[in-house]
Coordinates of C-alpha atoms in Angstrom, one line a residue:
Chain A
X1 CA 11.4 -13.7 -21.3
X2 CA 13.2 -14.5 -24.5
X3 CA 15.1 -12.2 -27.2
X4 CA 12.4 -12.4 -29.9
X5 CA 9.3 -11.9 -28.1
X6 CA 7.3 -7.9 -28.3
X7 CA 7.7 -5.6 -25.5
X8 CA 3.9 -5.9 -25.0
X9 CA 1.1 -8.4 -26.7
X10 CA -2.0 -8.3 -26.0
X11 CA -5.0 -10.8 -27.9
X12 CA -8.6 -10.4 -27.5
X13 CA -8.9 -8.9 -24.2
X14 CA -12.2 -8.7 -22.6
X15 CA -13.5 -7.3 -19.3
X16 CA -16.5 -6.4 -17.5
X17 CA -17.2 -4.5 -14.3
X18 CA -20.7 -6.0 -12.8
X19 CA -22.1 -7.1 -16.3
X20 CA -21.0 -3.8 -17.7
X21 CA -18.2 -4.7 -20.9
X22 CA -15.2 -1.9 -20.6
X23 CA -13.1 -3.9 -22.7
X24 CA -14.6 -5.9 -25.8
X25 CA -12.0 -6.9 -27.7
X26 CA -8.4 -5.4 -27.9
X27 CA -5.7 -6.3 -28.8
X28 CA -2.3 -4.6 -30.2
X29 CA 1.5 -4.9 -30.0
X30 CA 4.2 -3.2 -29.2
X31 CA 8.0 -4.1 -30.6
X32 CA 11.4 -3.5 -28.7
X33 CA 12.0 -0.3 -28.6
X34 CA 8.7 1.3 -30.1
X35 CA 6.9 3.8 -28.7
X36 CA 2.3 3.3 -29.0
X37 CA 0.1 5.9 -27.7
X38 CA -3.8 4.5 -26.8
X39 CA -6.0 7.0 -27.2
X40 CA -10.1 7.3 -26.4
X41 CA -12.8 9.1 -25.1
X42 CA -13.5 8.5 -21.4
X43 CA -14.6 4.7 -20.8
X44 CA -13.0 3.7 -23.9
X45 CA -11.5 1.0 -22.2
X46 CA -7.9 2.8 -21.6
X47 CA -7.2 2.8 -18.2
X48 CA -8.7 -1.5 -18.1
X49 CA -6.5 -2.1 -20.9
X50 CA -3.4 -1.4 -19.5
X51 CA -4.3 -2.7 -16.1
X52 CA -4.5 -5.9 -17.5
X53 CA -1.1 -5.1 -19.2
X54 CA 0.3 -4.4 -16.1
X55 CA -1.1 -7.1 -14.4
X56 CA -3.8 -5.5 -12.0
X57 CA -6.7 -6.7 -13.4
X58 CA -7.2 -10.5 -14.6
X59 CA -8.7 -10.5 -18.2
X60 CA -12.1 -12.6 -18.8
X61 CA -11.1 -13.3 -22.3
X62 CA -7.8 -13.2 -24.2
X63 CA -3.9 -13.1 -23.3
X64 CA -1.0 -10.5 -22.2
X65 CA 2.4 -11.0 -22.7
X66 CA 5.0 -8.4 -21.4
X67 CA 8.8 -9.1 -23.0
X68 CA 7.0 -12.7 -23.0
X69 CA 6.1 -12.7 -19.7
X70 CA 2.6 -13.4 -17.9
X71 CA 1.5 -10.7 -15.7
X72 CA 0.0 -12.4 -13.2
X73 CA 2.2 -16.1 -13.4
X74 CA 5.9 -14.4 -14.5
X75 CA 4.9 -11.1 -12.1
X76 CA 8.2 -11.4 -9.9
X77 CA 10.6 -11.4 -13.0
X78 CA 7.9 -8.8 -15.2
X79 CA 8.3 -6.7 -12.1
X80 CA 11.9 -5.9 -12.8
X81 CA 11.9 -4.9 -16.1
X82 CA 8.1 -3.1 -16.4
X83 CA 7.5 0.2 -15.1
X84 CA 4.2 1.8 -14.4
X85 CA 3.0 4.8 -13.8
X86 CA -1.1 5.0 -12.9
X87 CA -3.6 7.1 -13.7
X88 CA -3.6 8.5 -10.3
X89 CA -0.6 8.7 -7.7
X90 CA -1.0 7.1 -4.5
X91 CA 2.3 7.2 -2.0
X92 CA 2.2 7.1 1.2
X93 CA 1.0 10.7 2.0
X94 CA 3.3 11.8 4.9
X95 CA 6.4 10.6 3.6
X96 CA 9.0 13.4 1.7
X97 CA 9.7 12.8 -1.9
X98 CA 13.5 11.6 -1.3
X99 CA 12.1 9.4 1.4
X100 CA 9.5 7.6 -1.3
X101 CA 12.0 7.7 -4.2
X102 CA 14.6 5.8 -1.8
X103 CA 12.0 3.5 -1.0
X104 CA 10.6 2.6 -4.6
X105 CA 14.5 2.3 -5.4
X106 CA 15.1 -0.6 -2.7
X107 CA 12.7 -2.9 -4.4
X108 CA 14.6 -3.0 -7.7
X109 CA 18.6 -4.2 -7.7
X110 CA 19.6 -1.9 -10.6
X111 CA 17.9 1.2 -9.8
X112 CA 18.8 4.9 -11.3
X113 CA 20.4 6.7 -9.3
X114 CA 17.9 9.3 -6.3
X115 CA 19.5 12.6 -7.9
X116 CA 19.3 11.6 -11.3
X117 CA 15.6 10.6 -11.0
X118 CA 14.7 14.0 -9.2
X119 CA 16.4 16.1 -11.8
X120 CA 14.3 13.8 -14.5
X121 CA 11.2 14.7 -13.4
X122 CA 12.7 18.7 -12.0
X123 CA 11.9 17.9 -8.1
X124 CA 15.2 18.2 -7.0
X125 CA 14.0 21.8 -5.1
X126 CA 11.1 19.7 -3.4
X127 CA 13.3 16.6 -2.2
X128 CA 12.2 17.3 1.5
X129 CA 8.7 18.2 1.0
X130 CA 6.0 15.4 1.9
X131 CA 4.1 14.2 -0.7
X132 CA 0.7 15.5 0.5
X133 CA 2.3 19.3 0.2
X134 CA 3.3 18.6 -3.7
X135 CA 0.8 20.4 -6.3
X136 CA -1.0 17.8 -8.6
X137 CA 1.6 18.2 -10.8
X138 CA 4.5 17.5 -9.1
X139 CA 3.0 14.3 -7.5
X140 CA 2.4 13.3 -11.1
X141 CA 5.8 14.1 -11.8
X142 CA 7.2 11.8 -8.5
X143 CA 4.9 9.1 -10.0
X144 CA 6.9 8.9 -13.1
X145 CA 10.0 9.1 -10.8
X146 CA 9.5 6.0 -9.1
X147 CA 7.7 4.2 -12.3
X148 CA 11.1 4.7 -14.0
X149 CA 12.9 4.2 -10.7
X150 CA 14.3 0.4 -12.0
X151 CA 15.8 1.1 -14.9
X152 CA 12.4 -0.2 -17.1
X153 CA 12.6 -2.0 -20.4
X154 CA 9.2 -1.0 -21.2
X155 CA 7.0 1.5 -19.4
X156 CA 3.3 2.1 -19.1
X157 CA 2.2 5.5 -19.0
X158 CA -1.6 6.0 -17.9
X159 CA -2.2 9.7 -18.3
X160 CA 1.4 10.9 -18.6
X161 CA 0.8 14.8 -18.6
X162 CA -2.5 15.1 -17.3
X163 CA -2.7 17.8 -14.7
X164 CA 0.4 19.1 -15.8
X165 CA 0.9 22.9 -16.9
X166 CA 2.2 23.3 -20.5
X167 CA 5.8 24.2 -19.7
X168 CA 6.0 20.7 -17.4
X169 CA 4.0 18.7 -19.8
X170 CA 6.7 19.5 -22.8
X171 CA 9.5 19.0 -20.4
X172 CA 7.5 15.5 -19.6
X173 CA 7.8 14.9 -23.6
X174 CA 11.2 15.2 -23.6
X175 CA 11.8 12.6 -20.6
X176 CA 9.8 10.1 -22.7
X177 CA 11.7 11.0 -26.0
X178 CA 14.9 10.5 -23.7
X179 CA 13.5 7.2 -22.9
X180 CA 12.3 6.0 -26.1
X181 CA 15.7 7.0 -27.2
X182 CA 17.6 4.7 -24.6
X183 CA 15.4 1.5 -26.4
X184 CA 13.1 1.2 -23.6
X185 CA 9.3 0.4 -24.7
X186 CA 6.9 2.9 -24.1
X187 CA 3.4 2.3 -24.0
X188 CA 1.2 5.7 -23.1
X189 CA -2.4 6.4 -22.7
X190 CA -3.5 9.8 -23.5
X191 CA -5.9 12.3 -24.0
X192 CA -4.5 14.8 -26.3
X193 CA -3.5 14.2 -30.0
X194 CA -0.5 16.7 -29.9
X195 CA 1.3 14.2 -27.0
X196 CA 0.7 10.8 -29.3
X197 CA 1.7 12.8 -32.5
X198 CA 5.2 14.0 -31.1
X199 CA 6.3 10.9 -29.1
X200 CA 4.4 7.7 -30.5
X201 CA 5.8 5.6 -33.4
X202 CA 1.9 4.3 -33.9
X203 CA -1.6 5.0 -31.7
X204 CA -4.2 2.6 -31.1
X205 CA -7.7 4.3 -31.1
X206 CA -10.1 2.5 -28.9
X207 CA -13.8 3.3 -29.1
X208 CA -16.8 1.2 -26.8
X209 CA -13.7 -1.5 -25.5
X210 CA -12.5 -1.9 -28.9
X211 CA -9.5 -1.2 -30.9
X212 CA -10.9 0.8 -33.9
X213 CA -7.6 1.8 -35.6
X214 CA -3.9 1.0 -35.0
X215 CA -1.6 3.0 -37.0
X216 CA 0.8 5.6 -37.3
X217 CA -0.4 9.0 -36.6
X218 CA 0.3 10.3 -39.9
X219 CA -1.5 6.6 -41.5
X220 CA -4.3 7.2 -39.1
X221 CA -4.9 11.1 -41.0
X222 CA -4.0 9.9 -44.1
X223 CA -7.1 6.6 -43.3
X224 CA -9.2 9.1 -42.1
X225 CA -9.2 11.2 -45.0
X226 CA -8.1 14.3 -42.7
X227 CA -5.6 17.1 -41.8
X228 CA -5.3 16.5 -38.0
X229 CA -4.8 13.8 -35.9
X230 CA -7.9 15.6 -33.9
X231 CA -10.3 15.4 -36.9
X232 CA -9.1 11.7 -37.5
X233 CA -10.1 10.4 -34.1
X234 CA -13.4 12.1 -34.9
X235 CA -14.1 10.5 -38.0
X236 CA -13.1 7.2 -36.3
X237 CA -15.0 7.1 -33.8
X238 CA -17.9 9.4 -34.5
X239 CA -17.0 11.1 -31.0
X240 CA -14.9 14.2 -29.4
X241 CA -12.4 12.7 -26.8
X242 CA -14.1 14.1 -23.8
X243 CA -17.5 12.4 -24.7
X244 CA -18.2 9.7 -23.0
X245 CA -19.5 6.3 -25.3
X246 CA -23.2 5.5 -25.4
Chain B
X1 CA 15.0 -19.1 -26.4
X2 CA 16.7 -17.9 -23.1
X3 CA 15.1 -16.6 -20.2
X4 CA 16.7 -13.2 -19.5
X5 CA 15.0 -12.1 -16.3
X6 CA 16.0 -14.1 -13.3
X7 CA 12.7 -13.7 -10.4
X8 CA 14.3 -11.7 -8.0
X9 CA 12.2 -10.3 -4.6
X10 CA 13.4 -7.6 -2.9
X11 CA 15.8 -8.7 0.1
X12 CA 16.1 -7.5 3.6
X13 CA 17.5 -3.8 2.6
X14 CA 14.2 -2.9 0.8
X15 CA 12.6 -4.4 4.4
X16 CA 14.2 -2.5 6.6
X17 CA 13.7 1.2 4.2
X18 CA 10.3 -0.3 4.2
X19 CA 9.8 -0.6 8.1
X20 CA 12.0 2.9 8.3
X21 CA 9.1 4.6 6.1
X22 CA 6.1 2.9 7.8
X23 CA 7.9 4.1 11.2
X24 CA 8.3 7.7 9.9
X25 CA 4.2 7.4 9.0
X26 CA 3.6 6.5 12.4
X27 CA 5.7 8.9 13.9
X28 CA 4.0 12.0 12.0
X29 CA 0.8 10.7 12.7
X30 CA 0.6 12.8 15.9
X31 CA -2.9 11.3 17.5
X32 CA -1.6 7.5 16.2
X33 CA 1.9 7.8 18.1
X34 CA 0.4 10.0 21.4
X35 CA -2.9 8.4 22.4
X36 CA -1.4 4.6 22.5
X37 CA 1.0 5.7 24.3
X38 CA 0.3 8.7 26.6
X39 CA -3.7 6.9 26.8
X40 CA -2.6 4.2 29.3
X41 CA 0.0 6.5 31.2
X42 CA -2.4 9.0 32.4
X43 CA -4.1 6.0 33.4
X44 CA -1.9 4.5 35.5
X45 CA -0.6 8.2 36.6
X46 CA -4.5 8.6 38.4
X47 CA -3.9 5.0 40.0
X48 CA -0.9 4.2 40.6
X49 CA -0.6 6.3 44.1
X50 CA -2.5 4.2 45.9
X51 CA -2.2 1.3 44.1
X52 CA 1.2 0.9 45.0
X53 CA 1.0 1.0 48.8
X54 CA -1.8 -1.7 48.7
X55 CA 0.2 -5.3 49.3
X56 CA -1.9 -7.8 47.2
X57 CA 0.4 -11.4 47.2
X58 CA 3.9 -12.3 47.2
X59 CA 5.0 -9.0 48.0
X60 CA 3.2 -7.7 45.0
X61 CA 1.6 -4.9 45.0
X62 CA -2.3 -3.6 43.3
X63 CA -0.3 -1.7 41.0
X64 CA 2.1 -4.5 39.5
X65 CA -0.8 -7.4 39.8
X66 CA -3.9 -5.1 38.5
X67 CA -2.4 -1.6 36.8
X68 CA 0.6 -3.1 35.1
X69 CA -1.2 -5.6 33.4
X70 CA -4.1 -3.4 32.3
X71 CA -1.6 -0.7 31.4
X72 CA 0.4 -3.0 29.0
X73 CA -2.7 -4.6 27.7
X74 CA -4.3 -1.2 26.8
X75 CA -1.4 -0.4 24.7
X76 CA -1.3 -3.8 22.6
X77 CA -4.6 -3.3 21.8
X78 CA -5.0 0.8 21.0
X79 CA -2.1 -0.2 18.6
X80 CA -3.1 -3.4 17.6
X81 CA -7.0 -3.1 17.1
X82 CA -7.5 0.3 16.1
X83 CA -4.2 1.7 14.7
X84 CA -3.2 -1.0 12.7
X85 CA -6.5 -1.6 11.2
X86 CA -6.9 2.5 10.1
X87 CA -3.4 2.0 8.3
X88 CA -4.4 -0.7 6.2
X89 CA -7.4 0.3 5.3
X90 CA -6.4 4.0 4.2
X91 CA -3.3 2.1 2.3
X92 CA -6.1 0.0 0.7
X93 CA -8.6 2.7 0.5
X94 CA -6.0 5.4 -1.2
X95 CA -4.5 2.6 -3.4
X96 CA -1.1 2.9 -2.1
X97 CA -1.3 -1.1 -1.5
X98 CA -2.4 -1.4 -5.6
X99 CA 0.8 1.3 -6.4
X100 CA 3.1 -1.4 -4.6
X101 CA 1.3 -4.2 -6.6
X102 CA 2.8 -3.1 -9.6
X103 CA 6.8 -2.8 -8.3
X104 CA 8.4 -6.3 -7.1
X105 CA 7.3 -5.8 -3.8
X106 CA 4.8 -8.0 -2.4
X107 CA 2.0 -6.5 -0.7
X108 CA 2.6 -8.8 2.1
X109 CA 5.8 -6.7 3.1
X110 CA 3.5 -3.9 3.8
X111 CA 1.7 -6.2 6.2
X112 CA 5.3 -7.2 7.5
X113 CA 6.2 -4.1 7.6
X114 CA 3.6 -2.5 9.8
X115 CA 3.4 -5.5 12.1
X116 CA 7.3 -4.7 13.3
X117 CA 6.6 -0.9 13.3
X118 CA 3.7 -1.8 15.6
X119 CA 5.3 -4.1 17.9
X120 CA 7.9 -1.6 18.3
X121 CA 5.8 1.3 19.2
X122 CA 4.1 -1.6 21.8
X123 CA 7.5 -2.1 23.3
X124 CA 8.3 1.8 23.4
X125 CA 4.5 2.1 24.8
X126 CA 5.5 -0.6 27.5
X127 CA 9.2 0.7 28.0
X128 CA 7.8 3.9 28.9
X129 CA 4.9 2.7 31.4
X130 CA 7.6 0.7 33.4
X131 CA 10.1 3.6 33.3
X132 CA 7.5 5.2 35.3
X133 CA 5.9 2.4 37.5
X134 CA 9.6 2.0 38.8
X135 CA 10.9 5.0 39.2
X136 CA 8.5 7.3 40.4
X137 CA 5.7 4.1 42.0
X138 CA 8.2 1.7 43.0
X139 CA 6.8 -1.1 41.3
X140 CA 7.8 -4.3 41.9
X141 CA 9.4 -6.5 38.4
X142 CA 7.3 -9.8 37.5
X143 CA 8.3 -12.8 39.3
X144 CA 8.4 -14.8 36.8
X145 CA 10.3 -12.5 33.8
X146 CA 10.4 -15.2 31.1
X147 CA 6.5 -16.0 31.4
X148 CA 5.7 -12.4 31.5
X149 CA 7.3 -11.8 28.2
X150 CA 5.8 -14.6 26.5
X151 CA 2.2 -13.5 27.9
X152 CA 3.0 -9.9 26.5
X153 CA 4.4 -11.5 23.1
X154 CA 0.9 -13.7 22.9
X155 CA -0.9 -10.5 24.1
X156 CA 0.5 -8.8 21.1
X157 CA -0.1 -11.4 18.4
X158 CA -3.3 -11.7 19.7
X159 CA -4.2 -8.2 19.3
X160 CA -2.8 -7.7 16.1
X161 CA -4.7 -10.6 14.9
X162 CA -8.0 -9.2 16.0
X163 CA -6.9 -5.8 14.4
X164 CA -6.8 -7.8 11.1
X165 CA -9.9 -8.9 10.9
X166 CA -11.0 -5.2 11.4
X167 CA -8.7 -4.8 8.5
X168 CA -10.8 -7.1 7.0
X169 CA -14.0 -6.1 7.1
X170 CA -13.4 -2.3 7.4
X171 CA -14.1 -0.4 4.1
X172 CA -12.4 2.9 4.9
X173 CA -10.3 4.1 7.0
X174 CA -13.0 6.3 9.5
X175 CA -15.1 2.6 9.4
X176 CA -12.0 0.9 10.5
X177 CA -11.1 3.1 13.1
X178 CA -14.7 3.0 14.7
X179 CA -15.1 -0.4 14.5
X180 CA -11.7 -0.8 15.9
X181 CA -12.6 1.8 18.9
X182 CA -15.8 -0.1 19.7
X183 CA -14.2 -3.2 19.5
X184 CA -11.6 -2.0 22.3
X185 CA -14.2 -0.9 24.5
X186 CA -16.3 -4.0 24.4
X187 CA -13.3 -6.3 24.7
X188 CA -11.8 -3.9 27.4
X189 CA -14.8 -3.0 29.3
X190 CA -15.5 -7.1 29.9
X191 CA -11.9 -7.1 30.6
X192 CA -11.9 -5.1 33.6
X193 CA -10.5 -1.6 32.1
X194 CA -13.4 0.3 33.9
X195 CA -13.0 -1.4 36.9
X196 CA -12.5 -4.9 37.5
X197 CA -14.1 -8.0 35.9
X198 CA -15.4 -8.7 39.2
X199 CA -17.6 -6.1 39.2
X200 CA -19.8 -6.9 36.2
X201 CA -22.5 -9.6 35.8
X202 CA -21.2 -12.9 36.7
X203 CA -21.6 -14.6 32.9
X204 CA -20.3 -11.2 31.6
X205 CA -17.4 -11.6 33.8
X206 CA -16.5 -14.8 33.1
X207 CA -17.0 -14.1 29.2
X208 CA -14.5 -11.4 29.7
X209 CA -11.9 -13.7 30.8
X210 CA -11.8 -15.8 27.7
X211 CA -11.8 -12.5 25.5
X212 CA -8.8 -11.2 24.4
X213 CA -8.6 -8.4 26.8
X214 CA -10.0 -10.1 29.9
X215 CA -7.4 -12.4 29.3
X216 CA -4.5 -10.9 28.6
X217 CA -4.7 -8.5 31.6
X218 CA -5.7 -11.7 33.7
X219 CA -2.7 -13.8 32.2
X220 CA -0.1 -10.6 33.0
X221 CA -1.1 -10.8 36.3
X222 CA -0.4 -14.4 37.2
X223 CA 2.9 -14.2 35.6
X224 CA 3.3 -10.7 37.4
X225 CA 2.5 -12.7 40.8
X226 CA 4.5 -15.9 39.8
X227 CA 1.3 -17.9 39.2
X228 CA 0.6 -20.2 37.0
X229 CA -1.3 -18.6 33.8
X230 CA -4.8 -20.2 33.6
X231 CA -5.8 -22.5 30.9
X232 CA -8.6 -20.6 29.8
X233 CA -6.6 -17.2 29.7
X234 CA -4.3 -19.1 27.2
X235 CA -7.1 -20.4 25.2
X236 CA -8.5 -17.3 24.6
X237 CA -5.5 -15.2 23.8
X238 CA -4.5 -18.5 21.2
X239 CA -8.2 -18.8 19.8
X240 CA -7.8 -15.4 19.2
X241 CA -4.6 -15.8 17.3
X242 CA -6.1 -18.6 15.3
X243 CA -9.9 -16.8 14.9
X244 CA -8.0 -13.6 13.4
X245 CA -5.9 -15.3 10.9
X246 CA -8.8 -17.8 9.1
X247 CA -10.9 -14.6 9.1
X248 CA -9.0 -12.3 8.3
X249 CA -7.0 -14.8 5.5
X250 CA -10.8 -15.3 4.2
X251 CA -12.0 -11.7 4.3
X252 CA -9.2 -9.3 3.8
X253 CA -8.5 -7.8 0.7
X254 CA -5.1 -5.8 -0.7
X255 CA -8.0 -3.9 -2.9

């Protein structure tokens, strides 16, 4: 890792599942500090994109860099500094949340504090129950816990708020405001416009596993020719974001 | 242009809350923490009675030469064939082993971590059984101490080695835990566990002494008597440890 390099760069990448092409071509940046929403209709190529960010999936075509790291060479030192939360959360079921928070803490030598990371994400009332008893939410919720558990210099945020009710999701927003505002790198895929408009600096819109416009949101109305960030993905991709691509 | 990150795994602390959390899994996994343990018990509970007054050699009795052995045996492999397995393959199955991918631990840890957890829930299985062999049967201790525990400790790597190549091939969790069960009562039906190998088929018999099973129960019981463990007992139990490792380092996948 060196001073100069992005949080995130990714060129060109490609991947397919069985001959089927999720990712095309994307590729997009994201500088120290900045905050870049991806945004798509389901099987855009999100949730492959930042899998091969974060390492999980090997690209067929094109390169990732992560505070100049490689994912899959430099993955011991990207592991430090790189938080992720996934799309889904998937703890070990019996175990209480303290009990998984403790645990995702030992793997990292500079890790936030238990308390601190319960009252981030409001589970301090629920530090004894097992994970399996949490509603959908507050498993979400522990899943951002223990993705910001090692103090990240840039985080990935697959689906940050989804499941959430609207009084958690805004206390969600503020958490990554807090975060953006501490310098850390935030990159966050998302389905609604109103989350990318209040905490992303720019928004990539990917349509068929390809980056169709990378702006910021007000750039991406004004390139649109719209009034909303809704009506701009629209016009830029010909689709609703619940459609699926043809 | 100064690297800034220095690679860093985690050390023996993140182990050991590791091993703690697999061992709390365990634990409040009623059927998973009872039936290895309370399985072989009843068991020897049913047989040990008679077993004990019945002088075999060297002052040893039926139940240290013949129920010990199965006893011990029966808890390696519940724990090692079909418990281990079912972990790994819900971890894999439910993604848990893909959540750990993306922190600095290695996956491997996970493996580590469940091998200890699962030896130690062997030992407490074994603890136990002799508690009660010795108090309430009288049972008599190995005469040769040292070769007993080495058979038991090549009993359990064998065991667990077989359990990962159910790991392996196992797809689910509810696959992993059948194959695991009819793996057990293949390897410990030929291995005497409904009876005696001497009472099946004479080729079945004898291939029941080089299985895992067969042979571990076998090997016990010539260190139990002070015997010298037979070469084929030790070839099976070691191919075993071999077999599991190729296969399972050819077929097993953390996804």
């Amino acid at each position: 890792m060196t001073s100069t390099e992005p949080a995130i760069l990714a060129e060109h990448l490609a991947k397919s599942y069985r001959g089927r092409r999720a990712v095309v071509d994307v590729s997009l940046r994201v500088e120290l500090g900045e905050a870049v929403g991806v945004v798509g209709a389901n099987g855009a190529g999100k949730t492959t994109t930042v899998e091969m960010i974060a390492g999980l999936r090997v690209p067929e075509q094109g390169r990732v860099r992560v505070l100049g790291l490689d994912p899959r060479r430099d993955r011991a030192r990207l592991r430090q500094v790189l938080g992720v939360q996934l799309q889904q959360a998937h703890l070990h079921h019996a175990l209480r949340v303290t009990e998984l928070v403790d645990l995702y803490r030992s793997f990292y030598p500079d890790p936030r504090p238990t308390g601190e990371l319960l009252d981030l994400v409001e589970l301090t009332g629920q530090r004894r129950t097992s994970f399996d008893k949490l509603s959908g939410g507050q498993q979400q919720r522990l899943s951002i816990a223990l993705a910001l558990a090692g103090r990240p210099r840039v985080v990935i945020l697959d689906e940050l708020t989804t499941g959430l009710d609207p009084a958690a999701r805004r206390r969600m927003w503020a958490t990554v405001e807090r975060l953006s505002s501490e310098g850390v790198s935030v990159l966050l895929v998302s389905h609604t416009m109103e989350e990318v408009e209040r905490l992303c600096d720019r928004v990539a819109v990917l349509d068929a596993g390809r980056v169709v416009a990378l702006d910021t949101p007000a750039g991406l109305v004004a390139r649109a020719g719209t009034s909303t960030l809704d009506d701009a993905f629209v016009a830029l991709t010909g689709r609703q974001l619940t459609e699926e691509p043809a | 242009m100064t690297p800034l990150v220095q690679a860093r795994r985690p050390g023996p602390r993140s182990l050991v809350t590791l091993i703690r959390c697999e061992a709390k899994m365990v634990v409040r996994d009623t059927a998973g923490l009872v039936v290895p343990l309370c399985l072989p018990l009843l068991i020897m509970l049913t047989s040990a009675s008679g077993a004990s007054r019945t002088v075999v050699a060297n002052g040893r009795t039926a139940l240290d030469l013949y129920v010990l052995p199965l006893v011990f045996t029966m808890v390696v492999a519940i724990i090692g064939i079909i418990n281990m397995p079912s972990f790994l393959a819900y971890y894999r199955r439910s993604g848990i082993l893909r959540r750990l991918g993306v922190t600095p631990a290695a996956p491997a840890m996970v493996l580590a971590a469940q091998a200890v957890v699962s030896v130690l829930q062997a030992l407490v299985g074994i603890a136990v059984a002799l508690v009660v062999a010795f108090l309430a049967f009288g049972a008599n201790p190995p005469a040769d101490l040292g070769r007993a525990v080495a058979v038991v400790a090549l009993t359990m790597t064998a065991m667990y080695s077989a359990g990962m190549i159910v790991a392996a091939v196992a797809p689910t969790p509810n696959s992993a835990v059948a194959i695991g069960l009819v793996a057990f009562f293949v390897l410990g039906a030929l291995g005497g566990m409904f009876g005696g190998r001497d009472s099946l088929p004479e080729p079945l018999a004898e291939v029941g002494g080089w299985l895992p099973f067969g042979a571990a129960v076998e090997a016990l019981s010539s260190a139990w008597a002070g015997i010298a463990v037979s070469t084929a007992n030790l070839v099976g139990l070691g191919a075993t440890v071999v077999g599991g490792a190729v296969v399972a380092g050819v077929l097993f996948r953390w996804e």
